[in-house]
mmCIF file of C-alpha atoms and ligand atoms in Angstrom:
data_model
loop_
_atom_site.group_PDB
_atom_site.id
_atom_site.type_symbol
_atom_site.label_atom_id
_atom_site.label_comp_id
_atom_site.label_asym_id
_atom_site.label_seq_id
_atom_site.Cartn_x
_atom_site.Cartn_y
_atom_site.Cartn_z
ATOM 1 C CA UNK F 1 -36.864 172.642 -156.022
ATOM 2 C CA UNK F 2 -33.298 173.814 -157.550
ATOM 3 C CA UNK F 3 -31.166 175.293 -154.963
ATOM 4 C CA UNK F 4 -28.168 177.463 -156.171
ATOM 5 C CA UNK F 5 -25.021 177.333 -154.330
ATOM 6 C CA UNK F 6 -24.022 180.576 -154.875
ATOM 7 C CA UNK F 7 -27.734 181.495 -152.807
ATOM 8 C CA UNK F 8 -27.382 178.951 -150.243
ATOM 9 C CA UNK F 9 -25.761 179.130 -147.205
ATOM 10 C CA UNK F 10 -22.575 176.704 -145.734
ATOM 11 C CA UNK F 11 -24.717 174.711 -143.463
ATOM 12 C CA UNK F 12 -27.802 174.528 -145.889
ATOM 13 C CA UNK F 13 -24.622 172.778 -148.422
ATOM 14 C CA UNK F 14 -23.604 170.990 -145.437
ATOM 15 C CA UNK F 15 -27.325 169.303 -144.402
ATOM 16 C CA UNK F 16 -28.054 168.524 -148.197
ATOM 17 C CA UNK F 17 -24.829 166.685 -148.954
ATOM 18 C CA UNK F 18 -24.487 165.366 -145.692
ATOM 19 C CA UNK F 19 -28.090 163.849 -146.402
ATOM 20 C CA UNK F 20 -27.514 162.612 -150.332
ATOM 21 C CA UNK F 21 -23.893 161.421 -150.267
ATOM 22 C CA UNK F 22 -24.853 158.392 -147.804
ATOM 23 C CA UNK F 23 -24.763 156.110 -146.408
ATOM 24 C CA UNK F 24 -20.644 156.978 -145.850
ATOM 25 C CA UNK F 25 -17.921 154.143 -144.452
ATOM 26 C CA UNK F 26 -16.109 155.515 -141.195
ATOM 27 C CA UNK F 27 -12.932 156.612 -140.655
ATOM 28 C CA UNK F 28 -11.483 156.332 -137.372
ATOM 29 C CA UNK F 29 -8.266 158.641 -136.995
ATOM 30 C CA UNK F 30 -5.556 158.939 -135.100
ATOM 31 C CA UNK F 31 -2.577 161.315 -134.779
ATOM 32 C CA UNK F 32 -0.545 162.432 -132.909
ATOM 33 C CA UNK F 33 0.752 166.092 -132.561
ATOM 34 C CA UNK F 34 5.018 167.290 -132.653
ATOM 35 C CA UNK F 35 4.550 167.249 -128.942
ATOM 36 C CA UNK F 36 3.367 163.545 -128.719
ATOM 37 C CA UNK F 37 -0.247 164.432 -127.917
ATOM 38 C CA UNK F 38 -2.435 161.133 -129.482
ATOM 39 C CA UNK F 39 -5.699 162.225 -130.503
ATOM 40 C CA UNK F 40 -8.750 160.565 -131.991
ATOM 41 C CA UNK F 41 -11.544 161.658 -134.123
ATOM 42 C CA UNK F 42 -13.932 160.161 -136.503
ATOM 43 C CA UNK F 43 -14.179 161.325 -140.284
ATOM 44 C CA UNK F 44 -16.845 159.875 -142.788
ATOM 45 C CA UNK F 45 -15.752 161.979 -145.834
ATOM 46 C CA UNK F 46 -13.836 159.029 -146.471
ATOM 47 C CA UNK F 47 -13.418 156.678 -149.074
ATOM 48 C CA UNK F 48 -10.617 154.649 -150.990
ATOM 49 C CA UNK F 49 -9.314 156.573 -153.979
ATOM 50 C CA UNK F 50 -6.850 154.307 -155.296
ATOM 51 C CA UNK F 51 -5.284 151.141 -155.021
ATOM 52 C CA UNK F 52 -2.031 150.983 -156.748
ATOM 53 C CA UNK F 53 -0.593 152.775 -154.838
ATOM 54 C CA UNK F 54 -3.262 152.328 -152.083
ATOM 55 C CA UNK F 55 -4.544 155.880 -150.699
ATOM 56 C CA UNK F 56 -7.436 156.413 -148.640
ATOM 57 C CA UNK F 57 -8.685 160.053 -148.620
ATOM 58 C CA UNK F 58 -10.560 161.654 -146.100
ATOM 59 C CA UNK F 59 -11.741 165.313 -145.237
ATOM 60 C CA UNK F 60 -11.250 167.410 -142.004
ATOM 61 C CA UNK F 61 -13.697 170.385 -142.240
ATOM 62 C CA UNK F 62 -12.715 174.162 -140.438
ATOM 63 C CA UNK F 63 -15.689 173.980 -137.745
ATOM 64 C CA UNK F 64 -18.510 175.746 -138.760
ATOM 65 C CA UNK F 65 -18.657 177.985 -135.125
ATOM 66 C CA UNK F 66 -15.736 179.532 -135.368
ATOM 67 C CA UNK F 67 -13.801 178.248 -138.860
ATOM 68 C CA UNK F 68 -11.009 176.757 -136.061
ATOM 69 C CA UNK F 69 -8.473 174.165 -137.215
ATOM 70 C CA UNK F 70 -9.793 171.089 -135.987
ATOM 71 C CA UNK F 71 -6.758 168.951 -134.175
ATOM 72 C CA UNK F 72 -6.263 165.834 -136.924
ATOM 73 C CA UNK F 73 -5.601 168.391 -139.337
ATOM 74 C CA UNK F 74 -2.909 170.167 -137.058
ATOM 75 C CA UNK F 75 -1.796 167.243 -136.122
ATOM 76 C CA UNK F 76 -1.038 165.662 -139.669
ATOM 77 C CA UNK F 77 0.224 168.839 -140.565
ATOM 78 C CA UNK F 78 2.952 168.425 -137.791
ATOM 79 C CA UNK F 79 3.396 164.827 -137.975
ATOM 80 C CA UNK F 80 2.024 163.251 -141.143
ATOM 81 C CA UNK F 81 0.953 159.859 -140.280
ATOM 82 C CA UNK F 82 -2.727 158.867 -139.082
ATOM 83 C CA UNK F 83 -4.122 155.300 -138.495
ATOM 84 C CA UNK F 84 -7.291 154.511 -140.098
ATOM 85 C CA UNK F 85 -9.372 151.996 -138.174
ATOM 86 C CA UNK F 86 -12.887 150.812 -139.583
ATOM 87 C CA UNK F 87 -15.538 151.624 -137.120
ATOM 88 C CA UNK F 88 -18.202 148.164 -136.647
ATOM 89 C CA UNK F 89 -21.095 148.411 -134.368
ATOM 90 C CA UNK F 90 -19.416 147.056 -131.184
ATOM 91 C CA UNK F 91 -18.179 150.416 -130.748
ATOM 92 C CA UNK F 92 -19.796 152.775 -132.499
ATOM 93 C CA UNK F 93 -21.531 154.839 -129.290
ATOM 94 C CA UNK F 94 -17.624 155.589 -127.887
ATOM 95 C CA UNK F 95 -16.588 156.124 -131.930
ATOM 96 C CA UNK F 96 -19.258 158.628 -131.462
ATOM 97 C CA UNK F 97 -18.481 159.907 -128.482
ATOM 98 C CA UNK F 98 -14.668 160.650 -129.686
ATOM 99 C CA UNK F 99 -16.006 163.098 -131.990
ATOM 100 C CA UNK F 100 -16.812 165.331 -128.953
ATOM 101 C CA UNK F 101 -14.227 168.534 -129.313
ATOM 102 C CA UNK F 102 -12.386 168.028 -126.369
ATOM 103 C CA UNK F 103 -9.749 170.382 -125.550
ATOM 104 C CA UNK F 104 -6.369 169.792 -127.811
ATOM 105 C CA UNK F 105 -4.079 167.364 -126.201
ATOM 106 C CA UNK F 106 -7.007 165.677 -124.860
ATOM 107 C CA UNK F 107 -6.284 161.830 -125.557
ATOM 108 C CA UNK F 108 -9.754 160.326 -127.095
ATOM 109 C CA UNK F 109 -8.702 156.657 -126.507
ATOM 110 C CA UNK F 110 -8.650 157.895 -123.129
ATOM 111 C CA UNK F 111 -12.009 159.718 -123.094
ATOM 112 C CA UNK F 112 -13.856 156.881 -124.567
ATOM 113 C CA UNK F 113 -11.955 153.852 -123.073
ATOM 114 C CA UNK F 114 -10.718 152.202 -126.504
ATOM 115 C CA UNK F 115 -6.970 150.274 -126.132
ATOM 116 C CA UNK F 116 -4.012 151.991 -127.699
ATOM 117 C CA UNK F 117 -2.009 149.684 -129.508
ATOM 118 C CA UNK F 118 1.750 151.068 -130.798
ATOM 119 C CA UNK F 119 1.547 150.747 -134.404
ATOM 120 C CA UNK F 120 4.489 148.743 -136.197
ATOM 121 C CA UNK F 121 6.079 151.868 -138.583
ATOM 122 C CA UNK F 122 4.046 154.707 -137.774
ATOM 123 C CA UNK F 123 4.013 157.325 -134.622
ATOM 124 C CA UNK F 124 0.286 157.007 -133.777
ATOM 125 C CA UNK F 125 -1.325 154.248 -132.274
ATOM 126 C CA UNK F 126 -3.883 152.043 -133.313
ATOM 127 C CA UNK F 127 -7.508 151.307 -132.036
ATOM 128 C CA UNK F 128 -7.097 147.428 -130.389
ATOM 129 C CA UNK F 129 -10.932 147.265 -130.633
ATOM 130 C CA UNK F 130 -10.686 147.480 -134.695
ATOM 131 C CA UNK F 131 -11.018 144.446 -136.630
ATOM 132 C CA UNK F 132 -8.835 146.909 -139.857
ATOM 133 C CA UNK F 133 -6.381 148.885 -139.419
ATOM 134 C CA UNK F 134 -4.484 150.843 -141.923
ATOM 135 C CA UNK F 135 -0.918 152.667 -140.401
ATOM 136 C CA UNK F 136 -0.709 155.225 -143.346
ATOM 137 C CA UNK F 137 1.700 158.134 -144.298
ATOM 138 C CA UNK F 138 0.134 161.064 -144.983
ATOM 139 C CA UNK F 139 1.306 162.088 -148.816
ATOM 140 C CA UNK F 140 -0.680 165.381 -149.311
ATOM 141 C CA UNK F 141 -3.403 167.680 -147.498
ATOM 142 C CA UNK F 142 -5.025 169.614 -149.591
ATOM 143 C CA UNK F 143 -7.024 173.169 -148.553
ATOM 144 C CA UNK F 144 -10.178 173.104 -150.437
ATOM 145 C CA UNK F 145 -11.062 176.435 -148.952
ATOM 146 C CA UNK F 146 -10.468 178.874 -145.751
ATOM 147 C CA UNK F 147 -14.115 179.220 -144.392
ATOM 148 C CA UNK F 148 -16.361 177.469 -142.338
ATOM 149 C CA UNK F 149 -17.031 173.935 -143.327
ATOM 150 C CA UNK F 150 -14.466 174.254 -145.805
ATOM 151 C CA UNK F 151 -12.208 170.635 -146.429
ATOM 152 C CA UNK F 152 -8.611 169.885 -146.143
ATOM 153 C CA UNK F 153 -8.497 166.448 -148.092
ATOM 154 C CA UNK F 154 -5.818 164.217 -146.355
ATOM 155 C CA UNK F 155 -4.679 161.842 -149.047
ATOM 156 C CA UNK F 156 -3.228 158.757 -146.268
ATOM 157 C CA UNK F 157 -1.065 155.842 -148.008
ATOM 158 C CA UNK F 158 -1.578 152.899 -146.607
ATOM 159 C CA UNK F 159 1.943 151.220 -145.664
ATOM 160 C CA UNK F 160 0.708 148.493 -142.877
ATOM 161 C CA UNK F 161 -2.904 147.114 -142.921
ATOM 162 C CA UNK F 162 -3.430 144.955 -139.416
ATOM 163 C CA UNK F 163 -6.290 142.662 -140.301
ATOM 164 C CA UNK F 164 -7.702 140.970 -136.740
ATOM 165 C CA UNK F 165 -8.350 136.507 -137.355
ATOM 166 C CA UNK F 166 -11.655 137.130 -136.699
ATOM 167 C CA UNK F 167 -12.808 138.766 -140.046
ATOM 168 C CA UNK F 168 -10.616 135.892 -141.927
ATOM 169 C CA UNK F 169 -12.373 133.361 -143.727
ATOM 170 C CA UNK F 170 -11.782 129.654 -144.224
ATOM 171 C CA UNK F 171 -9.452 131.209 -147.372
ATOM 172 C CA UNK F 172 -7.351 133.497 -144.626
ATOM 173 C CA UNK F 173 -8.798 136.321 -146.438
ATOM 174 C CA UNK F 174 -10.554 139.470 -145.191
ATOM 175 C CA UNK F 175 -14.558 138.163 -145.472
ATOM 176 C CA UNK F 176 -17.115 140.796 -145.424
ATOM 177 C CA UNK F 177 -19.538 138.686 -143.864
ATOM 178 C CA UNK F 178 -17.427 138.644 -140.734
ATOM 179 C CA UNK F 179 -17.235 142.477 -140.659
ATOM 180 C CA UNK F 180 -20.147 144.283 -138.884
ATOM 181 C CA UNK F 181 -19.588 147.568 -140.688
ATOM 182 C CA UNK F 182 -21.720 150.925 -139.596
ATOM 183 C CA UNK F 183 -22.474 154.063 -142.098
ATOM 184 C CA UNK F 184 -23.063 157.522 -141.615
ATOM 185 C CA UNK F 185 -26.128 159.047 -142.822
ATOM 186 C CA UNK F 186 -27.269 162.912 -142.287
ATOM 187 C CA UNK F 187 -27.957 164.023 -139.111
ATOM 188 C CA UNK F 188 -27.915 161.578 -136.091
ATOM 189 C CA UNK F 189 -28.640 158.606 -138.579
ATOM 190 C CA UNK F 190 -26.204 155.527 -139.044
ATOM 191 C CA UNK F 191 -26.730 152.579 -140.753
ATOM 192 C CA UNK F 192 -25.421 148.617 -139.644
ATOM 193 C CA UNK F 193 -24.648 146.477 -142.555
ATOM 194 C CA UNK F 194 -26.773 143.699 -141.375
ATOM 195 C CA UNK F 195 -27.337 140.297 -143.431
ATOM 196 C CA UNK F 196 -31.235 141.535 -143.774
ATOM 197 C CA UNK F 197 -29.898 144.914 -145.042
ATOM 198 C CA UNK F 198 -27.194 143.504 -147.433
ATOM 199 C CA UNK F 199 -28.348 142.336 -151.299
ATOM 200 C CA UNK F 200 -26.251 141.008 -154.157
ATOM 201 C CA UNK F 201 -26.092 143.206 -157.628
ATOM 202 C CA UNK F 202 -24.394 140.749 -160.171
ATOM 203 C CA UNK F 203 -21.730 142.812 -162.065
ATOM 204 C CA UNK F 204 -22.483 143.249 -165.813
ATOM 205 C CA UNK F 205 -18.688 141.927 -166.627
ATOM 206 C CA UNK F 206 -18.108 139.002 -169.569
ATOM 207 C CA UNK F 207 -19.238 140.001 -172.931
ATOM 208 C CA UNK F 208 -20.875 143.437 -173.411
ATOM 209 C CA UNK F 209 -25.268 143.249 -172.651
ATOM 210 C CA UNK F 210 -27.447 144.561 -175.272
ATOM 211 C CA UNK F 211 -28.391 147.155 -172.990
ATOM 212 C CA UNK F 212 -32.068 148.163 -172.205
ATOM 213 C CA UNK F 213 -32.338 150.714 -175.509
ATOM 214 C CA UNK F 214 -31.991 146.798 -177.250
ATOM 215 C CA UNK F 215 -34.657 145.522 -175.241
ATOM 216 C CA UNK F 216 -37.250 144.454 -177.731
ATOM 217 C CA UNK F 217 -40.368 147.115 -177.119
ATOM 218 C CA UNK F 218 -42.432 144.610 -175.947
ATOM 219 C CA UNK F 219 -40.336 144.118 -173.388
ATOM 220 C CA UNK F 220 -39.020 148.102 -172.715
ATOM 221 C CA UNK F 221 -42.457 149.348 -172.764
ATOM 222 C CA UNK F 222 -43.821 146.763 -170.280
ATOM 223 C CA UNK F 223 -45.539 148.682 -167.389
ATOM 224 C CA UNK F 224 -45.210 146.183 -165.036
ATOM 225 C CA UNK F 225 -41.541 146.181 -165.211
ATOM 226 C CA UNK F 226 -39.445 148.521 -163.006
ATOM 227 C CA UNK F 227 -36.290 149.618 -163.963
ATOM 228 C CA UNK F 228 -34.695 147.590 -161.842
ATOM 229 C CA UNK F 229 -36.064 144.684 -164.120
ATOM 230 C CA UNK F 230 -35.315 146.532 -166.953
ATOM 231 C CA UNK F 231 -31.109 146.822 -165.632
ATOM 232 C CA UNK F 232 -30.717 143.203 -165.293
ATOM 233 C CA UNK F 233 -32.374 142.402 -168.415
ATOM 234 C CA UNK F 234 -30.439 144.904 -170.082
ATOM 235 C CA UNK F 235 -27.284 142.750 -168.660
ATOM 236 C CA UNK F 236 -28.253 139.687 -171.028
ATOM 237 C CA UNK F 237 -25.786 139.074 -173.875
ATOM 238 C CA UNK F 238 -28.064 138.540 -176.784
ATOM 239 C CA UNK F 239 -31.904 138.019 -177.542
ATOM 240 C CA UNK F 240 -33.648 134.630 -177.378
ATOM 241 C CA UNK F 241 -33.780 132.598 -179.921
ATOM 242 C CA UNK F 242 -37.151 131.086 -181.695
ATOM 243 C CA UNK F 243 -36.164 127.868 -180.610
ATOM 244 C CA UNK F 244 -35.796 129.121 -176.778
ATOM 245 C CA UNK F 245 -38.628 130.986 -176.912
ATOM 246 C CA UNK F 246 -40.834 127.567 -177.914
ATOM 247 C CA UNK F 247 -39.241 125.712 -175.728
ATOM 248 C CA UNK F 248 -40.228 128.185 -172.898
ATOM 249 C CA UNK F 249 -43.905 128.013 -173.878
ATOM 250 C CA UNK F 250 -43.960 124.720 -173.325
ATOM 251 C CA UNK F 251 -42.224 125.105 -169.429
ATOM 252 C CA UNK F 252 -44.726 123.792 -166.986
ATOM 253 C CA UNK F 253 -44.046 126.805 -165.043
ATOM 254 C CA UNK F 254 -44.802 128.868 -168.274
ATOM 255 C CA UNK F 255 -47.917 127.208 -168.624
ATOM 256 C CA UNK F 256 -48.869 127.801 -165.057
ATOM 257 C CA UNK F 257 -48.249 131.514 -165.646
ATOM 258 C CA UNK F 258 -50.118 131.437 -169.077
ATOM 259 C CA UNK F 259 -53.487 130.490 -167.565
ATOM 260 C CA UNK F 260 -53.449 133.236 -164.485
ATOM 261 C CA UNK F 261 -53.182 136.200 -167.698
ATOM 262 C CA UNK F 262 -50.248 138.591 -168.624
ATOM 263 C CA UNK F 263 -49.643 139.524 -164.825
ATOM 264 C CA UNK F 264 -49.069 136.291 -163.790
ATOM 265 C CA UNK F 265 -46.146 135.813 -166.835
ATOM 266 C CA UNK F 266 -44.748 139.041 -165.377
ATOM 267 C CA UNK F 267 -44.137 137.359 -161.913
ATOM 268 C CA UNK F 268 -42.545 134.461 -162.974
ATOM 269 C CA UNK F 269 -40.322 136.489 -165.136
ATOM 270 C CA UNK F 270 -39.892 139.245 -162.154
ATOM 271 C CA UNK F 271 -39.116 135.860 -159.906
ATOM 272 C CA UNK F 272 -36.457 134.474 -162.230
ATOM 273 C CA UNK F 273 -34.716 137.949 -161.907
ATOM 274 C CA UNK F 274 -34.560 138.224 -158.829
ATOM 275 C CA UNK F 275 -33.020 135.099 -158.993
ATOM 276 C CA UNK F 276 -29.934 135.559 -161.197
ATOM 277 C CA UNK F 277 -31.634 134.055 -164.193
ATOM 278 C CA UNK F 278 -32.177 136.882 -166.379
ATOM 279 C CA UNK F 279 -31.835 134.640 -169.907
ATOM 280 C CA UNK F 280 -34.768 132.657 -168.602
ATOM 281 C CA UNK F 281 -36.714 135.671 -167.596
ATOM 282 C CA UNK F 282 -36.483 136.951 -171.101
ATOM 283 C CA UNK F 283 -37.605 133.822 -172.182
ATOM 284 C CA UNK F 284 -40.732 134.205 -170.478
ATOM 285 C CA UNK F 285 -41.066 137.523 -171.529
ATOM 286 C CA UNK F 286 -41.149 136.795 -175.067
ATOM 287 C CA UNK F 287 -43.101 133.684 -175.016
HETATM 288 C C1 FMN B 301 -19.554 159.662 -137.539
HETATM 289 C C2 FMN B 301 -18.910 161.017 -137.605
HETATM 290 C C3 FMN B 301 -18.354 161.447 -138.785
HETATM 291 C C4 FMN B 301 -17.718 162.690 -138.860
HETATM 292 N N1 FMN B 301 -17.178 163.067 -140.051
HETATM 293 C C5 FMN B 301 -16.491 164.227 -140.126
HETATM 294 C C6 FMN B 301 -15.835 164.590 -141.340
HETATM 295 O O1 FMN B 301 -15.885 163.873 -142.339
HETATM 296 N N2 FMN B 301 -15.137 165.751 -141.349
HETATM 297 C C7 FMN B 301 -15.041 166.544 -140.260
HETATM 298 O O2 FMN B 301 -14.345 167.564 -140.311
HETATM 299 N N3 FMN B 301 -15.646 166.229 -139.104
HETATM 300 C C8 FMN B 301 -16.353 165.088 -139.010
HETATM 301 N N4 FMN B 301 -16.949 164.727 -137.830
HETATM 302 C C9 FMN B 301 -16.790 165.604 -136.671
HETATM 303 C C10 FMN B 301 -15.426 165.437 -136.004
HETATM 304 O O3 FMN B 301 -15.255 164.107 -135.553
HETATM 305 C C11 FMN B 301 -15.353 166.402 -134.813
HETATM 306 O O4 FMN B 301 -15.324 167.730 -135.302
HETATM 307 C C12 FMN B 301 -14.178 166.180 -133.883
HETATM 308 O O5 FMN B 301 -14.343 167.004 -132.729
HETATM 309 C C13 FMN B 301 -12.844 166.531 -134.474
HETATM 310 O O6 FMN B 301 -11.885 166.213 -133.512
HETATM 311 P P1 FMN B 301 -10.447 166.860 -133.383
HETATM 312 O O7 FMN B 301 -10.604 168.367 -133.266
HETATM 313 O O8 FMN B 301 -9.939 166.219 -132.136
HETATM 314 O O9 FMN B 301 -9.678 166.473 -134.609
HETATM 315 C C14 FMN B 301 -17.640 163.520 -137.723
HETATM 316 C C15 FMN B 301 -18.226 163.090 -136.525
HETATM 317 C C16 FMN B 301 -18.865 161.853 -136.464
HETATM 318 C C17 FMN B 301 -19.483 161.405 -135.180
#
């Protein structure tokens, strides 16, 4: 199915990239309005955009039932500072429930019983609860539209970050081990970076990999191997030598694999993947 944008309608857009463009980090806003009216809303078009200088970007949408200014874009628009504070699972039910469009001038921290902390060099407070906190000026907001569900990108630099001792490791840096970070999916779905649901991709970096298209064919065309095999081998610098390759063969483990028949060879080589030895899977491959 191929849907056209110009035949689809805002909240068909809004359910499909809501859905695809996830899981999404949370950001926790607040503002405050000219008047001194705190307010605070969460925002998962969010991400980092750059680091030097550091700018966080997130989007405030027109709501879709009546294309209304929501009040953290008049608010920035007034006063342009927000805190960003990184939602964790501890509190994500009253994170939740601050996204509830109370009337404007309603205080959220209020509402959902989260401690207002006075931020160091910005008007708006921060969330105590939050292990991260960034105290940002707001640099630019951007209209990406004027209808319903349309953006206003708030590009936020970050000029304080409050870091709580509890997510500092033994180094006194920020671990993300100690963080219990939460994701938005579509719909009513989150997701909680657990330690089951976390898994480490080792970065290609070092000297360029020959790539899968210099896998030899053998190897490429291999139905047993997923793609996923196929990326890490793809990571390894250069082919095995003759030597290697005869040394593998005689590998007990090789051996082992040798007598079960090719699916067993596959295994062991599928095995040493997974386990960040992608030379010695090749090995096996070729032998
Ligand atoms: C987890 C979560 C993420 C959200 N992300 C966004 C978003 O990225 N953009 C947006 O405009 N609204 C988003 N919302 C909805 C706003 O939080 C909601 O419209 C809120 O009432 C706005 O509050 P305000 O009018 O006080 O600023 C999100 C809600 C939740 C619960």
């Amino acid at each position: 199915m191929t849907i056209k944008t110009s035949e689809a309608t805002a909240g068909e857009l809004y359910r499909i990239l809501s859905t695809a463009v996830a899981p999404r980090p949370i950001c926790f806003a607040s503002t405050i309005s000219a008047a001194g009216q705190v307010n605070l809303s969460p925002y998962s078009f969010f991400n980092v955009v750059s680091i030097n200088p550091p700018i966080l970007g997130f989007s405030v949408t027109r709501r879709g039932s009546d294309n209304s200014s929501k009040d953290t874009l008049n608010n920035v628009l007034e006063v342009p500072e927000v805190v960003i504070n990184i939602v964790e699972h501890s509190y994500v039910e009253q994170m939740s429930l601050a996204s509830t469009q109370y009337a404007p001038g309603v205080n959220e921290f209020e509402k959902v019983a989260l401690t207002q902390v006075p931020s160091d060099g910005v008007k708006p407070p921060r969330v105590g609860e939050a292990a991260i906190s960034f105290e940002c000026a707001v640099d630019q907001v951007i209209a990406l539209g004027d209808g319903p569900i349309a953006g206003n990108l708030v590009l936020a630099r970050v000029t304080a970050t409050h870091l709580a001792d509890r997510v500092l490791g033994a180094d006194g840096k920020v671990d993300s081990e100690l963080l219990d970070l939460v994701g938005r999916m579509g719909g009513n779905h989150y997701v909680r970076a657990t330690e089951e649901a976390k898994f480490l991709v080792a970065k290609p970096g070092g000297p360029v990999g020959i790539g899968v298209d210099g896998l030899p064919d053998t190897v490429r065309n291999n139905p047993h191997l997923s793609g996923n095999d196929l990326g890490r081998l793809g990571g390894v610098k250069q082919l095995p030598t003759k030597e290697e390759i005869t040394t593998m063969r005689e590998d007990p483990r090789m051996q082992y694999a040798l007598m079960d028949g090719e699916e067993a060879v596959v295994e062991l080589a599928q095995k040493l993947l997974s386990d960040g030895e992608a030379e010695a899977a090749f090995r096996v491959l070729l032998a």
